[in-house]
């Protein structure tokens, strides 16, 4: 049982490049979310989804897109990377009343 | 605005001592979570609190929830060095059938031997 799998673990981008962070879960969870973690800021919600075909914005959605075509996958797309998007990104999924299971994280640096 | 506030943000304490981390939230929350994060690692779920008055314990950690006061606490009993980590609380705010889980900024706990 793999849980929540995030790829890649590390990535360096140049300003203006685009990329997709992948997230997959094998627990048949309806809820999935993306967070970014910055020093002193805790985790901030970027986008979330309550089921396939349904997504919504979190606290800091600008510069990011998501889609949820299947229950298992919830990719996060950076449209045009900026240095302010340098962060650690976590994907998480949950079932009702059980809290989130987090992926191992992606450390992204934009230069 | 949905807000989750933890205090203190940093705590240094001696082994064997007791202490409490506080988590206040701004509006009605369906559920309250506590997580642990070790440096460079992901988040590990510690407790899920589902109702007013809920109390859960695991080893030297005990979490409680008071929904009327919009307050959750994480109590550490007789701290040991292995409990050094960052602890996050998170509120689950159900809005229009959607769930937003909002995190506090975390409490970095450093336990001195």
PDB file of C-alpha atoms in Angstrom:
ATOM      1  CA  UNK A   1       0.000   0.000   0.000  1.00  0.00           C
ATOM      2  CA  UNK A   2       1.903   3.055  -1.270  1.00  0.00           C
ATOM      3  CA  UNK A   3      -0.330   5.757   0.266  1.00  0.00           C
ATOM      4  CA  UNK A   4       0.347   9.154  -1.324  1.00  0.00           C
ATOM      5  CA  UNK A   5       3.118   9.282  -3.915  1.00  0.00           C
ATOM      6  CA  UNK A   6       4.631  12.577  -5.033  1.00  0.00           C
ATOM      7  CA  UNK A   7       7.087  13.095  -7.846  1.00  0.00           C
ATOM      8  CA  UNK A   8       9.628  14.511  -8.293  1.00  0.00           C
ATOM      9  CA  UNK A   9      11.251  14.856  -4.870  1.00  0.00           C
ATOM     10  CA  UNK A  10      13.512  17.708  -5.997  1.00  0.00           C
ATOM     11  CA  UNK A  11      13.281  20.120  -8.911  1.00  0.00           C
ATOM     12  CA  UNK A  12      15.125  23.228 -10.060  1.00  0.00           C
ATOM     13  CA  UNK A  13      13.359  25.480 -12.562  1.00  0.00           C
ATOM     14  CA  UNK A  14      14.309  28.646 -14.338  1.00  0.00           C
ATOM     15  CA  UNK A  15      12.016  31.636 -14.051  1.00  0.00           C
ATOM     16  CA  UNK A  16       9.242  31.383 -16.623  1.00  0.00           C
ATOM     17  CA  UNK A  17       9.400  27.617 -17.060  1.00  0.00           C
ATOM     18  CA  UNK A  18       6.334  25.487 -16.472  1.00  0.00           C
ATOM     19  CA  UNK A  19       6.102  22.098 -14.856  1.00  0.00           C
ATOM     20  CA  UNK A  20       3.699  19.642 -13.267  1.00  0.00           C
ATOM     21  CA  UNK A  21       4.063  18.137  -9.826  1.00  0.00           C
ATOM     22  CA  UNK A  22       2.506  14.708  -9.752  1.00  0.00           C
ATOM     23  CA  UNK A  23       0.441  13.280  -6.904  1.00  0.00           C
ATOM     24  CA  UNK A  24      -1.228   9.881  -6.763  1.00  0.00           C
ATOM     25  CA  UNK A  25      -2.989   8.017  -3.979  1.00  0.00           C
ATOM     26  CA  UNK A  26      -4.143   4.421  -3.828  1.00  0.00           C
ATOM     27  CA  UNK A  27      -6.477   4.651  -0.827  1.00  0.00           C
ATOM     28  CA  UNK A  28      -9.607   5.630  -2.763  1.00  0.00           C
ATOM     29  CA  UNK A  29      -9.785   8.920  -0.864  1.00  0.00           C
ATOM     30  CA  UNK A  30     -12.218  11.542  -2.103  1.00  0.00           C
ATOM     31  CA  UNK A  31     -10.399  14.571  -0.660  1.00  0.00           C
ATOM     32  CA  UNK A  32      -7.048  15.693  -1.996  1.00  0.00           C
ATOM     33  CA  UNK A  33      -5.129  18.907  -1.455  1.00  0.00           C
ATOM     34  CA  UNK A  34      -1.918  20.695  -2.304  1.00  0.00           C
ATOM     35  CA  UNK A  35      -0.028  22.740   0.268  1.00  0.00           C
ATOM     36  CA  UNK A  36       3.145  24.744   0.178  1.00  0.00           C
ATOM     37  CA  UNK A  37       5.393  25.053   3.192  1.00  0.00           C
ATOM     38  CA  UNK A  38       7.633  28.039   3.721  1.00  0.00           C
ATOM     39  CA  UNK A  39       9.748  28.840   6.799  1.00  0.00           C
ATOM     40  CA  UNK A  40       7.667  30.507   9.495  1.00  0.00           C
ATOM     41  CA  UNK A  41       4.471  30.259   7.432  1.00  0.00           C
ATOM     42  CA  UNK A  42       3.242  26.784   8.252  1.00  0.00           C
ATOM     43  CA  UNK A  43       1.382  25.026   5.472  1.00  0.00           C
ATOM     44  CA  UNK A  44      -0.763  27.090   3.162  1.00  0.00           C
ATOM     45  CA  UNK A  45      -3.514  25.556   1.069  1.00  0.00           C
ATOM     46  CA  UNK A  46      -3.081  26.061  -2.677  1.00  0.00           C
ATOM     47  CA  UNK A  47      -5.929  24.049  -4.214  1.00  0.00           C
ATOM     48  CA  UNK A  48      -8.113  21.212  -3.070  1.00  0.00           C
ATOM     49  CA  UNK A  49     -10.574  18.708  -4.476  1.00  0.00           C
ATOM     50  CA  UNK A  50     -13.529  16.909  -2.929  1.00  0.00           C
ATOM     51  CA  UNK A  51     -13.803  14.362  -5.716  1.00  0.00           C
ATOM     52  CA  UNK A  52     -13.100  13.611  -9.354  1.00  0.00           C
ATOM     53  CA  UNK A  53     -14.035  16.551 -11.545  1.00  0.00           C
ATOM     54  CA  UNK A  54     -14.321  18.999  -8.622  1.00  0.00           C
ATOM     55  CA  UNK A  55     -11.580  21.425  -7.605  1.00  0.00           C
ATOM     56  CA  UNK A  56     -11.488  24.701  -5.717  1.00  0.00           C
ATOM     57  CA  UNK A  57      -9.029  27.362  -4.651  1.00  0.00           C
ATOM     58  CA  UNK A  58      -7.330  27.530  -1.310  1.00  0.00           C
ATOM     59  CA  UNK A  59      -5.459  30.379   0.369  1.00  0.00           C
ATOM     60  CA  UNK A  60      -2.703  30.916  -2.213  1.00  0.00           C
ATOM     61  CA  UNK A  61      -3.911  29.708  -5.642  1.00  0.00           C
ATOM     62  CA  UNK A  62      -2.315  32.304  -7.909  1.00  0.00           C
ATOM     63  CA  UNK A  63       0.193  30.862 -10.373  1.00  0.00           C
ATOM     64  CA  UNK A  64      -1.047  27.300  -9.964  1.00  0.00           C
ATOM     65  CA  UNK A  65      -3.586  25.116 -11.749  1.00  0.00           C
ATOM     66  CA  UNK A  66      -5.021  21.746 -10.827  1.00  0.00           C
ATOM     67  CA  UNK A  67      -7.310  19.142 -12.305  1.00  0.00           C
ATOM     68  CA  UNK A  68      -8.872  15.975 -10.956  1.00  0.00           C
ATOM     69  CA  UNK A  69      -9.827  13.663 -13.782  1.00  0.00           C
ATOM     70  CA  UNK A  70      -9.605  10.528 -11.620  1.00  0.00           C
ATOM     71  CA  UNK A  71      -9.959   9.771  -7.917  1.00  0.00           C
ATOM     72  CA  UNK A  72      -6.317   8.686  -7.765  1.00  0.00           C
ATOM     73  CA  UNK A  73      -4.477  11.612  -9.368  1.00  0.00           C
ATOM     74  CA  UNK A  74      -4.275  15.296  -8.499  1.00  0.00           C
ATOM     75  CA  UNK A  75      -1.468  17.047 -10.431  1.00  0.00           C
ATOM     76  CA  UNK A  76      -0.367  20.604  -9.657  1.00  0.00           C
ATOM     77  CA  UNK A  77       0.777  22.744 -12.567  1.00  0.00           C
ATOM     78  CA  UNK A  78       3.014  25.774 -12.295  1.00  0.00           C
ATOM     79  CA  UNK A  79       2.191  27.909 -15.287  1.00  0.00           C
ATOM     80  CA  UNK A  80       5.200  30.253 -15.352  1.00  0.00           C
ATOM     81  CA  UNK A  81       7.540  29.653 -12.444  1.00  0.00           C
ATOM     82  CA  UNK A  82       8.648  32.593 -10.316  1.00  0.00           C
ATOM     83  CA  UNK A  83      11.261  32.746  -7.519  1.00  0.00           C
ATOM     84  CA  UNK A  84       8.403  33.344  -5.054  1.00  0.00           C
ATOM     85  CA  UNK A  85       7.255  29.796  -5.786  1.00  0.00           C
ATOM     86  CA  UNK A  86      10.423  28.342  -4.303  1.00  0.00           C
ATOM     87  CA  UNK A  87       9.034  26.155  -1.548  1.00  0.00           C
ATOM     88  CA  UNK A  88       8.342  22.638  -0.372  1.00  0.00           C
ATOM     89  CA  UNK A  89       5.105  21.279  -1.795  1.00  0.00           C
ATOM     90  CA  UNK A  90       3.011  18.613  -0.129  1.00  0.00           C
ATOM     91  CA  UNK A  91       0.132  16.673  -1.571  1.00  0.00           C
ATOM     92  CA  UNK A  92      -2.325  15.046   0.818  1.00  0.00           C
ATOM     93  CA  UNK A  93      -5.437  12.918   0.677  1.00  0.00           C
ATOM     94  CA  UNK A  94      -8.045  12.030   3.250  1.00  0.00           C
ATOM     95  CA  UNK A  95     -11.139  10.069   3.962  1.00  0.00           C
ATOM     96  CA  UNK A  96     -13.882  11.445   6.166  1.00  0.00           C
ATOM     97  CA  UNK A  97     -12.911  11.847   9.827  1.00  0.00           C
ATOM     98  CA  UNK A  98      -9.423  10.402   9.422  1.00  0.00           C
ATOM     99  CA  UNK A  99      -7.317  13.438   8.671  1.00  0.00           C
ATOM    100  CA  UNK A 100      -4.843  13.762   5.890  1.00  0.00           C
ATOM    101  CA  UNK A 101      -2.150  11.379   4.720  1.00  0.00           C
ATOM    102  CA  UNK A 102       0.717  13.385   3.295  1.00  0.00           C
ATOM    103  CA  UNK A 103       3.113  12.616   0.500  1.00  0.00           C
ATOM    104  CA  UNK A 104       6.851  12.912   1.041  1.00  0.00           C
ATOM    105  CA  UNK A 105       7.031  16.382  -0.500  1.00  0.00           C
ATOM    106  CA  UNK A 106       8.655  18.086  -3.479  1.00  0.00           C
ATOM    107  CA  UNK A 107      11.408  20.612  -2.851  1.00  0.00           C
ATOM    108  CA  UNK A 108      11.203  23.183  -5.655  1.00  0.00           C
ATOM    109  CA  UNK A 109      13.742  25.896  -6.345  1.00  0.00           C
ATOM    110  CA  UNK A 110      13.086  28.567  -8.957  1.00  0.00           C
ATOM    111  CA  UNK A 111      16.159  30.501 -10.072  1.00  0.00           C
TER     112      UNK A 111
ATOM    113  CA  UNK B   1     -11.505  34.674   7.487  1.00  0.00           C
ATOM    114  CA  UNK B   2     -10.456  31.173   8.401  1.00  0.00           C
ATOM    115  CA  UNK B   3      -7.545  31.338  10.823  1.00  0.00           C
ATOM    116  CA  UNK B   4      -5.755  28.829  12.994  1.00  0.00           C
ATOM    117  CA  UNK B   5      -3.336  30.251  15.534  1.00  0.00           C
ATOM    118  CA  UNK B   6      -0.863  28.276  17.577  1.00  0.00           C
ATOM    119  CA  UNK B   7       1.169  29.349  20.514  1.00  0.00           C
ATOM    120  CA  UNK B   8       3.880  29.276  21.363  1.00  0.00           C
ATOM    121  CA  UNK B   9       5.641  29.113  18.003  1.00  0.00           C
ATOM    122  CA  UNK B  10       8.851  27.974  19.611  1.00  0.00           C
ATOM    123  CA  UNK B  11       9.331  26.053  22.825  1.00  0.00           C
ATOM    124  CA  UNK B  12      12.517  24.882  24.430  1.00  0.00           C
ATOM    125  CA  UNK B  13      12.071  22.713  27.479  1.00  0.00           C
ATOM    126  CA  UNK B  14      13.936  20.298  29.702  1.00  0.00           C
ATOM    127  CA  UNK B  15      13.360  16.581  29.657  1.00  0.00           C
ATOM    128  CA  UNK B  16      10.905  15.466  32.305  1.00  0.00           C
ATOM    129  CA  UNK B  17       8.869  18.685  32.262  1.00  0.00           C
ATOM    130  CA  UNK B  18       5.230  19.133  31.248  1.00  0.00           C
ATOM    131  CA  UNK B  19       3.955  21.692  28.800  1.00  0.00           C
ATOM    132  CA  UNK B  20       0.934  22.586  26.663  1.00  0.00           C
ATOM    133  CA  UNK B  21       0.652  23.870  23.107  1.00  0.00           C
ATOM    134  CA  UNK B  22      -2.468  25.893  22.345  1.00  0.00           C
ATOM    135  CA  UNK B  23      -4.426  26.048  19.109  1.00  0.00           C
ATOM    136  CA  UNK B  24      -7.162  28.634  18.596  1.00  0.00           C
ATOM    137  CA  UNK B  25      -9.337  28.784  15.503  1.00  0.00           C
ATOM    138  CA  UNK B  26     -11.536  31.534  14.154  1.00  0.00           C
ATOM    139  CA  UNK B  27     -14.796  29.857  13.229  1.00  0.00           C
ATOM    140  CA  UNK B  28     -16.701  26.650  13.677  1.00  0.00           C
ATOM    141  CA  UNK B  29     -14.564  23.660  12.800  1.00  0.00           C
ATOM    142  CA  UNK B  30     -15.937  20.199  12.157  1.00  0.00           C
ATOM    143  CA  UNK B  31     -12.717  18.486  13.095  1.00  0.00           C
ATOM    144  CA  UNK B  32      -9.354  19.374  14.562  1.00  0.00           C
ATOM    145  CA  UNK B  33      -6.113  17.600  13.731  1.00  0.00           C
ATOM    146  CA  UNK B  34      -2.645  17.452  15.210  1.00  0.00           C
ATOM    147  CA  UNK B  35       0.402  16.547  13.149  1.00  0.00           C
ATOM    148  CA  UNK B  36       4.072  16.047  13.828  1.00  0.00           C
ATOM    149  CA  UNK B  37       6.870  16.970  11.415  1.00  0.00           C
ATOM    150  CA  UNK B  38      10.530  16.063  11.816  1.00  0.00           C
ATOM    151  CA  UNK B  39      13.143  18.195  10.010  1.00  0.00           C
ATOM    152  CA  UNK B  40      13.196  17.505   6.273  1.00  0.00           C
ATOM    153  CA  UNK B  41      10.338  15.035   6.558  1.00  0.00           C
ATOM    154  CA  UNK B  42       6.657  14.923   5.758  1.00  0.00           C
ATOM    155  CA  UNK B  43       3.804  15.318   8.236  1.00  0.00           C
ATOM    156  CA  UNK B  44       2.625  12.465  10.416  1.00  0.00           C
ATOM    157  CA  UNK B  45      -0.921  12.380  11.770  1.00  0.00           C
ATOM    158  CA  UNK B  46      -1.095  12.284  15.566  1.00  0.00           C
ATOM    159  CA  UNK B  47      -4.707  12.927  16.545  1.00  0.00           C
ATOM    160  CA  UNK B  48      -8.097  13.531  14.979  1.00  0.00           C
ATOM    161  CA  UNK B  49     -10.589  15.244  17.309  1.00  0.00           C
ATOM    162  CA  UNK B  50     -14.167  15.003  16.142  1.00  0.00           C
ATOM    163  CA  UNK B  51     -16.384  16.498  18.814  1.00  0.00           C
ATOM    164  CA  UNK B  52     -16.563  18.866  21.733  1.00  0.00           C
ATOM    165  CA  UNK B  53     -14.841  17.442  24.777  1.00  0.00           C
ATOM    166  CA  UNK B  54     -12.885  14.889  22.760  1.00  0.00           C
ATOM    167  CA  UNK B  55      -9.680  13.771  24.440  1.00  0.00           C
ATOM    168  CA  UNK B  56      -7.129  11.449  22.888  1.00  0.00           C
ATOM    169  CA  UNK B  57      -3.852  10.179  24.289  1.00  0.00           C
ATOM    170  CA  UNK B  58      -0.868   8.467  22.763  1.00  0.00           C
ATOM    171  CA  UNK B  59       2.126   7.898  24.997  1.00  0.00           C
ATOM    172  CA  UNK B  60       3.253  11.213  26.483  1.00  0.00           C
ATOM    173  CA  UNK B  61       0.968  13.279  24.235  1.00  0.00           C
ATOM    174  CA  UNK B  62      -2.636  14.145  24.966  1.00  0.00           C
ATOM    175  CA  UNK B  63      -4.896  16.273  22.777  1.00  0.00           C
ATOM    176  CA  UNK B  64      -8.235  17.813  23.682  1.00  0.00           C
ATOM    177  CA  UNK B  65     -10.891  19.886  21.948  1.00  0.00           C
ATOM    178  CA  UNK B  66     -13.252  22.557  23.274  1.00  0.00           C
ATOM    179  CA  UNK B  67     -15.433  23.637  20.371  1.00  0.00           C
ATOM    180  CA  UNK B  68     -17.240  26.307  22.386  1.00  0.00           C
ATOM    181  CA  UNK B  69     -13.967  28.050  23.172  1.00  0.00           C
ATOM    182  CA  UNK B  70     -12.616  27.189  19.688  1.00  0.00           C
ATOM    183  CA  UNK B  71      -9.552  25.818  21.403  1.00  0.00           C
ATOM    184  CA  UNK B  72      -7.527  22.648  21.175  1.00  0.00           C
ATOM    185  CA  UNK B  73      -4.546  21.762  23.324  1.00  0.00           C
ATOM    186  CA  UNK B  74      -1.665  19.338  22.958  1.00  0.00           C
ATOM    187  CA  UNK B  75      -0.241  18.435  26.335  1.00  0.00           C
ATOM    188  CA  UNK B  76       3.195  16.899  26.734  1.00  0.00           C
ATOM    189  CA  UNK B  77       3.840  14.915  29.878  1.00  0.00           C
ATOM    190  CA  UNK B  78       7.373  14.251  31.153  1.00  0.00           C
ATOM    191  CA  UNK B  79       8.978  15.270  27.872  1.00  0.00           C
ATOM    192  CA  UNK B  80      11.719  13.166  26.319  1.00  0.00           C
ATOM    193  CA  UNK B  81      14.219  14.166  23.641  1.00  0.00           C
ATOM    194  CA  UNK B  82      12.487  12.011  20.988  1.00  0.00           C
ATOM    195  CA  UNK B  83       9.500  14.352  21.083  1.00  0.00           C
ATOM    196  CA  UNK B  84      11.571  17.173  19.602  1.00  0.00           C
ATOM    197  CA  UNK B  85       9.786  18.118  16.355  1.00  0.00           C
ATOM    198  CA  UNK B  86       7.430  20.709  14.923  1.00  0.00           C
ATOM    199  CA  UNK B  87       3.778  20.214  15.837  1.00  0.00           C
ATOM    200  CA  UNK B  88       0.944  21.549  13.727  1.00  0.00           C
ATOM    201  CA  UNK B  89      -2.716  21.850  14.452  1.00  0.00           C
ATOM    202  CA  UNK B  90      -5.209  22.106  11.615  1.00  0.00           C
ATOM    203  CA  UNK B  91      -8.899  22.930  11.519  1.00  0.00           C
ATOM    204  CA  UNK B  92     -11.296  21.315   9.097  1.00  0.00           C
ATOM    205  CA  UNK B  93     -13.771  23.941   7.971  1.00  0.00           C
ATOM    206  CA  UNK B  94     -16.683  22.571   5.990  1.00  0.00           C
ATOM    207  CA  UNK B  95     -18.090  25.261   3.761  1.00  0.00           C
ATOM    208  CA  UNK B  96     -20.800  24.618   1.224  1.00  0.00           C
ATOM    209  CA  UNK B  97     -20.070  20.889   1.367  1.00  0.00           C
ATOM    210  CA  UNK B  98     -16.415  21.529   0.638  1.00  0.00           C
ATOM    211  CA  UNK B  99     -13.703  20.879   3.169  1.00  0.00           C
ATOM    212  CA  UNK B 100     -10.824  23.221   3.700  1.00  0.00           C
ATOM    213  CA  UNK B 101      -8.149  22.124   6.123  1.00  0.00           C
ATOM    214  CA  UNK B 102      -6.243  25.180   7.352  1.00  0.00           C
ATOM    215  CA  UNK B 103      -3.001  24.792   9.305  1.00  0.00           C
ATOM    216  CA  UNK B 104      -1.478  26.828  12.072  1.00  0.00           C
ATOM    217  CA  UNK B 105       2.107  28.017  11.672  1.00  0.00           C
ATOM    218  CA  UNK B 106       3.451  25.217  13.831  1.00  0.00           C
ATOM    219  CA  UNK B 107       5.185  24.976  17.188  1.00  0.00           C
ATOM    220  CA  UNK B 108       8.835  24.036  17.040  1.00  0.00           C
ATOM    221  CA  UNK B 109       9.515  21.974  20.153  1.00  0.00           C
ATOM    222  CA  UNK B 110      13.098  21.485  21.295  1.00  0.00           C
ATOM    223  CA  UNK B 111      13.619  19.223  24.276  1.00  0.00           C
ATOM    224  CA  UNK B 112      16.934  19.514  26.011  1.00  0.00           C
ATOM    225  CA  UNK B 113      18.499  16.396  27.493  1.00  0.00           C
TER     226      UNK B 113
END
